[in-house]
Short mmCIF file of C-alpha atoms in Angstrom, two decimals:
data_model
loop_
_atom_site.label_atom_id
_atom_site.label_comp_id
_atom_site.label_asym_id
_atom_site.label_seq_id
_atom_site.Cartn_x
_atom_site.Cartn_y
_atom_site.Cartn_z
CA UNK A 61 25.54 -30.97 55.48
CA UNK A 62 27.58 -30.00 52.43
CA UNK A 63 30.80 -27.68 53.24
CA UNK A 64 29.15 -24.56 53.70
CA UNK A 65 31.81 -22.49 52.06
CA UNK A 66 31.24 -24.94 49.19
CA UNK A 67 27.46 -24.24 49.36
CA UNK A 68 27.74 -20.70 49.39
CA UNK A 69 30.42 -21.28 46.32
CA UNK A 70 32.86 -18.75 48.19
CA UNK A 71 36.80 -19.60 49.06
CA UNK A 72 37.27 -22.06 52.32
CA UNK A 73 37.94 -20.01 55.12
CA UNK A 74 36.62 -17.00 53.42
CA UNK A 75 35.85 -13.52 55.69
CA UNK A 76 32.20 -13.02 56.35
CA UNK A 77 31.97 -10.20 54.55
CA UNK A 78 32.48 -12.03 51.17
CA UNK A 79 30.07 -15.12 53.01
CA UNK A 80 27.56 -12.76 53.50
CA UNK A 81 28.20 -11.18 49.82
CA UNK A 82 27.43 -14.55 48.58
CA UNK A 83 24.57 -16.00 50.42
CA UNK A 84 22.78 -12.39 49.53
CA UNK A 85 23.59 -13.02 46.05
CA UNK A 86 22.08 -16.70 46.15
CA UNK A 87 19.23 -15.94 48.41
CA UNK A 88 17.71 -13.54 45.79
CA UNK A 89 18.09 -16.14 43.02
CA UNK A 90 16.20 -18.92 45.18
CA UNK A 91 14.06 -17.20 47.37
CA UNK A 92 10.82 -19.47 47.33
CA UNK A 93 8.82 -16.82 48.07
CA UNK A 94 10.29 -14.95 45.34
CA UNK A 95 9.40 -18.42 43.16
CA UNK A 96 6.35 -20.06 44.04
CA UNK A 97 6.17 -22.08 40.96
CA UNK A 98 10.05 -23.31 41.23
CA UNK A 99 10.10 -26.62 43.41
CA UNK A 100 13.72 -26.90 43.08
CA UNK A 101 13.68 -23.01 44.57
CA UNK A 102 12.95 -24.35 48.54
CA UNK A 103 15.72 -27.22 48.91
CA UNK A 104 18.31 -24.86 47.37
CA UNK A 105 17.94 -21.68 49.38
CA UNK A 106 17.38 -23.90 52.69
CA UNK A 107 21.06 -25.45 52.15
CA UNK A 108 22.15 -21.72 51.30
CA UNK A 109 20.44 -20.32 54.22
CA UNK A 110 21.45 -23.47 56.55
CA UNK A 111 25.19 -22.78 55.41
CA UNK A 112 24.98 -18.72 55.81
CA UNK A 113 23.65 -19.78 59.64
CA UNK A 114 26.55 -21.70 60.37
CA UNK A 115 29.22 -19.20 59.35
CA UNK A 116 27.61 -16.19 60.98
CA UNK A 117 28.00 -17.70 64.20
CA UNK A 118 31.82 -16.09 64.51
CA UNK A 119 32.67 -18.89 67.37
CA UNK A 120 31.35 -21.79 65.33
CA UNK A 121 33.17 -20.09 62.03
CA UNK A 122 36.49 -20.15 63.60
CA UNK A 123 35.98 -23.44 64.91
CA UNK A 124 34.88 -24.80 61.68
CA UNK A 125 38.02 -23.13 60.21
CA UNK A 126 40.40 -24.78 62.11
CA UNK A 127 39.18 -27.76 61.60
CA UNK A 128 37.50 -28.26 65.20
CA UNK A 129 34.09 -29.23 64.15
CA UNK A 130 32.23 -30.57 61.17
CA UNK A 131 29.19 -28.68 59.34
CA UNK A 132 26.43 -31.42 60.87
CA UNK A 133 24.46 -29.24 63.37
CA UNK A 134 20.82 -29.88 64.64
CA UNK A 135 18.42 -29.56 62.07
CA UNK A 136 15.88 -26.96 62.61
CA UNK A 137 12.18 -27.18 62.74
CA UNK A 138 10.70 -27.10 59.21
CA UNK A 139 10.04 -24.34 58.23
CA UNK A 140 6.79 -23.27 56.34
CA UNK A 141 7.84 -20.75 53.54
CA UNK A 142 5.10 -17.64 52.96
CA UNK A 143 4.59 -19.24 49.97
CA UNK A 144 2.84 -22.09 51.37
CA UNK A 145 0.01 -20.22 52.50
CA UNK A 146 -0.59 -17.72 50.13
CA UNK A 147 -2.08 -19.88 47.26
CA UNK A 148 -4.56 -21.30 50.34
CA UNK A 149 -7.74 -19.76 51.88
CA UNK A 150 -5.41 -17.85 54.45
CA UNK A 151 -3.20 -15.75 51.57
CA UNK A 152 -6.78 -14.15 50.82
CA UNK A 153 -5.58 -11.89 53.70
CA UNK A 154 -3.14 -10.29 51.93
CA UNK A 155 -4.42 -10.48 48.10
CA UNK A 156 -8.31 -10.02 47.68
CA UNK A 157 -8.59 -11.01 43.63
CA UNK A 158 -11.83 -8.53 43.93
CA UNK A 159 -8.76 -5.64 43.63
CA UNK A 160 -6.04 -7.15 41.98
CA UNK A 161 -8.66 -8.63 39.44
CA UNK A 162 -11.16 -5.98 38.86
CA UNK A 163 -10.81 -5.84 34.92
CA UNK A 164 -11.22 -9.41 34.67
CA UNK A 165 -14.65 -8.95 36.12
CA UNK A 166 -16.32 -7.80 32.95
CA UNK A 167 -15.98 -11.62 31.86
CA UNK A 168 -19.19 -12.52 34.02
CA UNK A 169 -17.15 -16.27 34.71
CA UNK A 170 -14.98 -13.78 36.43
CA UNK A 171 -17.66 -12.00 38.32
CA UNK A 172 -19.39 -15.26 39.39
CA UNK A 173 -15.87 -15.89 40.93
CA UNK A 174 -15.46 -13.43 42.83
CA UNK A 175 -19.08 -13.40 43.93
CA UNK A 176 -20.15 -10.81 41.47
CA UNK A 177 -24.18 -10.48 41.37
CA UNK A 178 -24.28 -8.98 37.94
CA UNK A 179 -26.77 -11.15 35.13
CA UNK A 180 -24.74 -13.79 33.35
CA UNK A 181 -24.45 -11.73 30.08
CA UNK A 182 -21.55 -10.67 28.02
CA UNK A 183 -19.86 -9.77 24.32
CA UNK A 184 -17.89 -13.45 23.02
CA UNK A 185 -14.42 -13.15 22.71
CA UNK A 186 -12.92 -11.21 19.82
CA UNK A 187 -10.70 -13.24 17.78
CA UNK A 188 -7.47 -12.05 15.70
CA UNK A 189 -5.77 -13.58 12.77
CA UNK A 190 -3.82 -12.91 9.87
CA UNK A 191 -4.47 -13.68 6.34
CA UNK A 192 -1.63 -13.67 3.50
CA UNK A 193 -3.33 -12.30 0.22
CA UNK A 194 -1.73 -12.14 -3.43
CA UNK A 195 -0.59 -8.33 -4.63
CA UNK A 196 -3.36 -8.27 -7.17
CA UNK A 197 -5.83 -9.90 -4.85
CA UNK A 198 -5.29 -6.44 -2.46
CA UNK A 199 -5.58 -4.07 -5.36
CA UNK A 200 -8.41 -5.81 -7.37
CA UNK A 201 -10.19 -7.26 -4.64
CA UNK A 202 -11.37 -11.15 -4.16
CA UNK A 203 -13.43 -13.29 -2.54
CA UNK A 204 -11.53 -15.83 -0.16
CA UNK A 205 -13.03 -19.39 1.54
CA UNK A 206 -10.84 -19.31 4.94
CA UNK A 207 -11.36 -21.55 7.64
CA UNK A 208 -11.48 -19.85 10.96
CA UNK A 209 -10.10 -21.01 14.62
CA UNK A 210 -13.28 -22.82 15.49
CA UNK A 211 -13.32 -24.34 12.07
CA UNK A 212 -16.07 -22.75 10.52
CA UNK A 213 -15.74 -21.77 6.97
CA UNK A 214 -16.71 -18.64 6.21
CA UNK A 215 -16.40 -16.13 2.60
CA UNK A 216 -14.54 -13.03 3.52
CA UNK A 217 -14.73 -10.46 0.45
CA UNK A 218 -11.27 -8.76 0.24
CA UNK A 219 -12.56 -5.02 -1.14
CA UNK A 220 -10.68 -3.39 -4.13
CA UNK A 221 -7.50 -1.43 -2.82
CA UNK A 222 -6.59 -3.07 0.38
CA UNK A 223 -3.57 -2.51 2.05
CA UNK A 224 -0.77 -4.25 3.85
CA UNK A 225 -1.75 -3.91 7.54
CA UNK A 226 -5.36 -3.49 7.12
CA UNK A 227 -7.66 -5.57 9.31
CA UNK A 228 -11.06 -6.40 8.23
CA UNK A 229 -14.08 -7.36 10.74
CA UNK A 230 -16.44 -10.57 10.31
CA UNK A 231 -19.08 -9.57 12.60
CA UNK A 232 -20.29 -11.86 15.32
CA UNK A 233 -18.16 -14.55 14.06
CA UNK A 234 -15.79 -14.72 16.84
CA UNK A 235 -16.22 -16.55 20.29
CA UNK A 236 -20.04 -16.92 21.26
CA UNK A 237 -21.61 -14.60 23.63
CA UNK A 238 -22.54 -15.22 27.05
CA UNK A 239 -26.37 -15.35 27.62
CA UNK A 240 -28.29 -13.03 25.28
CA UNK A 241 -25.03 -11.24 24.81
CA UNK A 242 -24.00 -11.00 21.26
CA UNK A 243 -20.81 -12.65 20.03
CA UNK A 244 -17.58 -11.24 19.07
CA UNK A 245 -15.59 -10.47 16.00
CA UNK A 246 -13.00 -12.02 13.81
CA UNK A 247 -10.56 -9.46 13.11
CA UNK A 248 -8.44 -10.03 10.03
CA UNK A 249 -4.97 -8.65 9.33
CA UNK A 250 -4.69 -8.44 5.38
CA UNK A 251 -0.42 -9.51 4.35
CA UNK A 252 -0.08 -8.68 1.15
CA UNK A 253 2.81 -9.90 -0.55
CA UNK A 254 4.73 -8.64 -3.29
CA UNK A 255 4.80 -8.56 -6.67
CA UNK A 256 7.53 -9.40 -8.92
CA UNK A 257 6.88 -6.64 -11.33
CA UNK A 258 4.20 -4.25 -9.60
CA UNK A 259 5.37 -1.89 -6.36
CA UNK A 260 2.58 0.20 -4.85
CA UNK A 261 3.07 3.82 -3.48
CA UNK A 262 -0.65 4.64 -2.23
CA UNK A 263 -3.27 4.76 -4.97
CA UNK A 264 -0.25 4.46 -7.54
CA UNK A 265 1.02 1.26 -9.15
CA UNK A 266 4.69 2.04 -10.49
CA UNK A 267 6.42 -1.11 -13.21
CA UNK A 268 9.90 -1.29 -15.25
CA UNK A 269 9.24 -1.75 -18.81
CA UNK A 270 12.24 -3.05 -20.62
CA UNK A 271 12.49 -1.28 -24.49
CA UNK A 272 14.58 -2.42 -27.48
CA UNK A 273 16.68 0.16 -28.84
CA UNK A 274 14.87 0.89 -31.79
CA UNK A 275 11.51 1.18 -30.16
CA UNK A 276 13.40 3.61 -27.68
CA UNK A 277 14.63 6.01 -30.75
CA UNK A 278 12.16 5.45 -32.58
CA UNK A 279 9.03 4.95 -31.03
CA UNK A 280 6.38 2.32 -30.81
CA UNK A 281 3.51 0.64 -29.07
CA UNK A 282 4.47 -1.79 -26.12
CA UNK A 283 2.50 -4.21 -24.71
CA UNK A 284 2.56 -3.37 -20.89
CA UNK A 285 1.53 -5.50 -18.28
CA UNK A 286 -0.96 -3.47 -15.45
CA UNK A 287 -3.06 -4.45 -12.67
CA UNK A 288 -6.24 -5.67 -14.44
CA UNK A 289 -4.77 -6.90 -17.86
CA UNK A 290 -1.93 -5.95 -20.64
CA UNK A 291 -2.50 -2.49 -21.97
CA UNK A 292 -0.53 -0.95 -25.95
CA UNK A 293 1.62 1.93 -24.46
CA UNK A 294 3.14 4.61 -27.10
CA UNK A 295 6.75 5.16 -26.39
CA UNK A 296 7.64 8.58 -27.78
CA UNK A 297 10.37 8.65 -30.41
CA UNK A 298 14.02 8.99 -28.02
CA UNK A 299 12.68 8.02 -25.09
CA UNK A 300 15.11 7.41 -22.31
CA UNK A 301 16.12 4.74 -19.63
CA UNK A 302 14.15 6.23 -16.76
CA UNK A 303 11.42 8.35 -18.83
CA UNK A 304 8.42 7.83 -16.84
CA UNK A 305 5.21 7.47 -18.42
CA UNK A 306 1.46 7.65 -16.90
CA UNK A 307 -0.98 5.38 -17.22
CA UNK A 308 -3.67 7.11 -16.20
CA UNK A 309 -6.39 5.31 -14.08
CA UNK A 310 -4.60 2.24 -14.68
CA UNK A 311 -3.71 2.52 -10.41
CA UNK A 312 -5.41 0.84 -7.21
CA UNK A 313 -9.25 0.98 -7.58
CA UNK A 314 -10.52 3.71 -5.06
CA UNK A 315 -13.84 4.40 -2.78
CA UNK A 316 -15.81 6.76 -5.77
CA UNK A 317 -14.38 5.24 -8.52
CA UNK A 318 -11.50 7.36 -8.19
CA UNK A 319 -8.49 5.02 -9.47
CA UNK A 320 -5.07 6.09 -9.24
CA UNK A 321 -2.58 6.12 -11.93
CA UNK A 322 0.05 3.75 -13.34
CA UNK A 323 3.56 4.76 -13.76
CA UNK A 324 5.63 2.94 -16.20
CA UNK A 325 9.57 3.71 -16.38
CA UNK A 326 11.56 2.38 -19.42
CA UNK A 327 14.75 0.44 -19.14
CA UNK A 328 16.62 0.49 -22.65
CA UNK A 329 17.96 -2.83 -23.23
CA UNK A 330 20.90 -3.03 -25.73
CA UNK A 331 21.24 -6.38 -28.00
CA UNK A 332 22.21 -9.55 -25.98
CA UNK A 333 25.28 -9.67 -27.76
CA UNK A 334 27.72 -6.81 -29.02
CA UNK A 335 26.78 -6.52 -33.11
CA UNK A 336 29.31 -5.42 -35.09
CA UNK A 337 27.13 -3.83 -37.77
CA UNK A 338 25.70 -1.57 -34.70
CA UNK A 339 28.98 -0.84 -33.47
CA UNK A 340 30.37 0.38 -36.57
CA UNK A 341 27.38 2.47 -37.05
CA UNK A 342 27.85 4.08 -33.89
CA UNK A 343 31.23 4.87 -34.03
CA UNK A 344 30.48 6.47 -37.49
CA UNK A 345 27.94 8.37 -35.52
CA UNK A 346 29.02 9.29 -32.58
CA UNK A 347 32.47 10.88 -34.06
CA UNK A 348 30.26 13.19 -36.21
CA UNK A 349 27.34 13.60 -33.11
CA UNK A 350 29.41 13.49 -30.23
CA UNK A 351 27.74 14.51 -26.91
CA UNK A 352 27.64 14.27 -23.39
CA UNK A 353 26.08 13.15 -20.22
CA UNK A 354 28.56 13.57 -17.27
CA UNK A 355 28.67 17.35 -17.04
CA UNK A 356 26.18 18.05 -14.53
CA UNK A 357 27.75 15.02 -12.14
CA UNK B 216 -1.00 -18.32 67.00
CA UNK B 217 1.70 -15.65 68.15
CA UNK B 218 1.52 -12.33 70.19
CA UNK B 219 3.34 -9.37 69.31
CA UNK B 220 6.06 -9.86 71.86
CA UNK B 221 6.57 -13.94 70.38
CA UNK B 222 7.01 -12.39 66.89
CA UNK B 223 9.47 -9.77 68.11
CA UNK B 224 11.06 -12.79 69.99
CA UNK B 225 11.48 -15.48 67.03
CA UNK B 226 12.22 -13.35 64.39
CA UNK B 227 14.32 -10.91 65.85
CA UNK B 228 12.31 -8.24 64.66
CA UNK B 229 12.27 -4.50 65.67
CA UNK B 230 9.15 -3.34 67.56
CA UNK B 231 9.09 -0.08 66.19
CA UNK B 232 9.43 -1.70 62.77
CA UNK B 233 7.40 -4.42 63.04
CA UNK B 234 4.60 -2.13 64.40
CA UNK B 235 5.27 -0.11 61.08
CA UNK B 236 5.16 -3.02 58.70
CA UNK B 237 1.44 -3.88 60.68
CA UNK B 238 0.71 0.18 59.94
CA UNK B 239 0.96 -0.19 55.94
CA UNK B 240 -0.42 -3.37 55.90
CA UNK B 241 1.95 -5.81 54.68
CA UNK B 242 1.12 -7.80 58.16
CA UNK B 243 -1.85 -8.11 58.85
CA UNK B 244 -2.57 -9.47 62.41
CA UNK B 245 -5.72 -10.20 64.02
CA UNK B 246 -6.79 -7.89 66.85
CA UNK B 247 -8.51 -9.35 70.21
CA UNK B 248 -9.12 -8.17 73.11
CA UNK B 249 -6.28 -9.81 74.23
CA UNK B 250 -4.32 -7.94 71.64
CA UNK B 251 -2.56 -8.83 68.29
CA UNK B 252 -2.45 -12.38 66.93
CA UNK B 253 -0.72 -13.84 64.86
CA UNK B 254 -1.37 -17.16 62.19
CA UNK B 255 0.79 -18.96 60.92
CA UNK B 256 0.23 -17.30 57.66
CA UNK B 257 1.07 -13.29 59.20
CA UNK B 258 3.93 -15.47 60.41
CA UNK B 259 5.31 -16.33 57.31
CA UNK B 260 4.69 -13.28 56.26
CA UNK B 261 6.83 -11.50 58.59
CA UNK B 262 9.86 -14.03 57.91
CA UNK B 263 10.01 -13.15 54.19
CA UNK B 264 9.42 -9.55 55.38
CA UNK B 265 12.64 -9.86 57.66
CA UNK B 266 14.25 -11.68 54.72
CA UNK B 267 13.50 -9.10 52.15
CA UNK B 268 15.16 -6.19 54.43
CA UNK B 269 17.65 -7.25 56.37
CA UNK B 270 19.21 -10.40 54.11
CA UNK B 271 18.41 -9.46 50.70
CA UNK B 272 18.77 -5.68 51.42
CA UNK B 273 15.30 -4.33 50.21
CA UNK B 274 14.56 -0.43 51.44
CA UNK B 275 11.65 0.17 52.11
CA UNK B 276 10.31 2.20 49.57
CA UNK B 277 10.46 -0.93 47.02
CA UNK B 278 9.64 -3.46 49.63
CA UNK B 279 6.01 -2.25 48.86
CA UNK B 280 6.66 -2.13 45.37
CA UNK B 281 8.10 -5.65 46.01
CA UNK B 282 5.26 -6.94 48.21
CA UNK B 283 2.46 -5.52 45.92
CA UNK B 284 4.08 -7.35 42.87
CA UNK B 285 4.39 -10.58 45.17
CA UNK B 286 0.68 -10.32 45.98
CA UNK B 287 -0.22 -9.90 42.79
CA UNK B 288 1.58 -13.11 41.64
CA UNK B 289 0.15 -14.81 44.21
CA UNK B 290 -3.50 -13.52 43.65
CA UNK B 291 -3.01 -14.42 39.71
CA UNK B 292 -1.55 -18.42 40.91
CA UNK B 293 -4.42 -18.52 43.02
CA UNK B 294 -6.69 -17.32 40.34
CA UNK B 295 -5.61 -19.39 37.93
CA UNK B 296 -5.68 -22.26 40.37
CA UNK B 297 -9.39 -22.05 40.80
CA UNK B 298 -9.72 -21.90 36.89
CA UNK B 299 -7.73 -25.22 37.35
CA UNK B 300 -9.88 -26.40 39.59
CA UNK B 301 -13.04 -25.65 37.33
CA UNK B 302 -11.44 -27.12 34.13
CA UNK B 303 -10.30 -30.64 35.96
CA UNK B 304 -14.20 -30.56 36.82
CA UNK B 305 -15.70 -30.54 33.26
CA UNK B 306 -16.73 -33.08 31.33
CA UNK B 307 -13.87 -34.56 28.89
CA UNK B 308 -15.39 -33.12 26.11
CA UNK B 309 -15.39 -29.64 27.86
CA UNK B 310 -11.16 -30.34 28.60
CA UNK B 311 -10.51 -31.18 25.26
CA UNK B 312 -11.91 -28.25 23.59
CA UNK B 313 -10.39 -25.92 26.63
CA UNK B 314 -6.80 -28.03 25.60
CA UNK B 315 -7.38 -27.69 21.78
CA UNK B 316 -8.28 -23.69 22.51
CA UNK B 317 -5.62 -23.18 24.72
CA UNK B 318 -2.73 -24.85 22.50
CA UNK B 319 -4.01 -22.61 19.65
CA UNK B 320 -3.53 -19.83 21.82
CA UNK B 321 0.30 -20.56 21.41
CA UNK B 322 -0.54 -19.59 17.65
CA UNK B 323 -3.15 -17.20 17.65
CA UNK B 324 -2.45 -15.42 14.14
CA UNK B 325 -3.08 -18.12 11.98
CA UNK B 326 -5.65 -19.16 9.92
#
């Protein structure tokens, strides 16, 4: 046998207080009982147990200390660990599956298991997945192929103005059922990713629509991208960075026909590059039209 | 095979508390007419028992919490050893589609 203080990975010669500290600290890690799957688990806390034995003999701990005898001591009879017997027909003693199991028993392979009597019938498994759609694919709605876990291909019909989130059921297309029991779903979690230029709030579809100059003071039509094809908007004359305009009905398709509304704000974009013609004609302006647009900051 | 008084004997157990532990359960002993007895299952039992209290200092109060849990692993390994069992003795066609479902079930999501 190993040094025992070694084992127990406490200080040679070390009280038994601290010996007893560390063999309760050790004994909870490797307890096979506390492990039955860890083979490692056994041969561990038997050399931890075998050295804690040795040193709580006081006698044979002083001895040991000064050096009087080694750790080599008779080996005990093996010892058969709880855990042994529990997976076999014995441990049925003190775990009958009939309580610990009792949900599982709806699953008639379960029920046959544990001696059930009921009529081999039951609902096929339900089966969950998730499905990454396009922005306009959510709000327009679409038809997708998609190739489910048991590799049948099925259509799955994406309705007009689904959400992020939103699961949608394929009927008796999950796992078969069990006798004349029907089979389960295929649930399907819509992702719906984002668009570069389109953000949804509910029923609403809100866009940035970047304006020259001149169509913001003086007005225009603007071609404006919306969620089922490029619409003319009329910018008023002196529109604004950050007017918001409604397009209405232009939104996410509802149930009812009842669509929600498009917002577009305007961004005023100045030339690329500075123009000196403009900026003289500003400064001519702005000394006889000064204003300003701080004072309520 | 053990009496009462060989139990008490090897594992240096209290009577009083030994006759408790047999009260709730967590051993459970045969009764004869000649009295309790013992396998070499309530055996083990009692030695992780023993363990749990006086080594690893478990109260009592969570040593049922701790023994229920422990049964319950040990009903579930058991469990899922029969299921084991039941798959090794399937056809290989049966297997591999039990393999192919289960290693999808790492990834259940996807499509």
């Amino acid at each position: 046998m190993r040094d025992p203080y070694q084992v127990l990975g406490v200080a040679k010669g070390a009280d038994i207080k601290a010996v007893k500290k560390a063999y309760r600290k050790l004994a909870r890690e490797f307890h096979p009982d506390l492990h039955p799957g860890d083979t490692q688990a056994e041969t561990r806390f038997k050399e931890v147990a075998a050295a804690y034995d040795f040193l709580s003999d006081a006698e044979q701990k002083a001895k040991y200390d000064r050096g009087e005898i080694d750790a080599s001591g008779t080996p005990k009879a093996e010892r058969r660990f709880y855990r042994t017997y529990a997976e076999g027909d014995t441990g049925t003693r003190y775990h009958d599956p009939r309580e610990f199991f009792r949900d599982f028993q709806d699953a008639d392979i379960f029920a046959e298991v544990f001696g059930g009597a009921r009529a081999a019938r039951a609902r096929g498994t339900d089966i969950r997945a998730t499905l990454e759609i396009g922005f306009l694919d959510a709000v327009n709605g679409a038809v997708k192929e998609i190739t489910l876990p048991d590799g049948k291909r099925v259509k799955l019909t994406i309705p007009p103005g689904s959400e992020d989130g939103q699961v949608l059921r394929l009927k008796g297309q999950g796992g078969p059922g069990m006798g004349d029991g029907p089979a389960g779903d295929v649930n399907i979690e819509l992702k719906v990713k984002p668009h570069p230029v389109f953000r949804r709030d509910g029923r609403d579809i809100h866009s940035e629509v970047p304006v020259t100059l001149a169509e913001a003071v003086l007005g225009g039509k603007v071609d404006v991208g919306t969620v089922d094809g490029t619409v003319s908007l009329s910018v008023p004359k002196g529109a604004n960075s950050g007017t918001r305009l409604r397009l209405r009905g232009k939104g996410v398709p509802a149930g009812g026909g009842d669509r929600g509304d498009h917002y577009v704000t305007l961004k005023v974009v100045l030339p690329e590059r500075p123009d000196p013609e403009l900026s003289q004609f500003v400064e001519a302006w702005s000394a006889r039209h000064p204003y300003s647009v701080r004072d309520r900051q | 095979m053990a009496s009462f008084d060989d139990i008490v004997r090897i594992y240096q157990v209290d009577r009083v508390e030994l006759t408790s532990w047999i009260e709730q359960r967590w051993v459970r002993p045969v009764r004869t007419t000649q009295g309790l007895v013992f396998d070499a299952v309530d055996e083990a039992r009692v030695a992780l028992i023993r363990e749990l209290r006086q080594d690893l200092l478990v109260d009592e109060d969570a040593l049922a919490m701790v023994l229920n849990l422990l049964d319950q692993l040990y009903a579930a390994r058991q469990m899922l050893r029969t299921v084991e069992d039941a798959i090794e003795a399937c056809p290989e066609s049966v297997r591999r589609e039990i393999r192919a479902r289960l290693s999808r079930a790492d990834d259940p999501t996807r499509l």
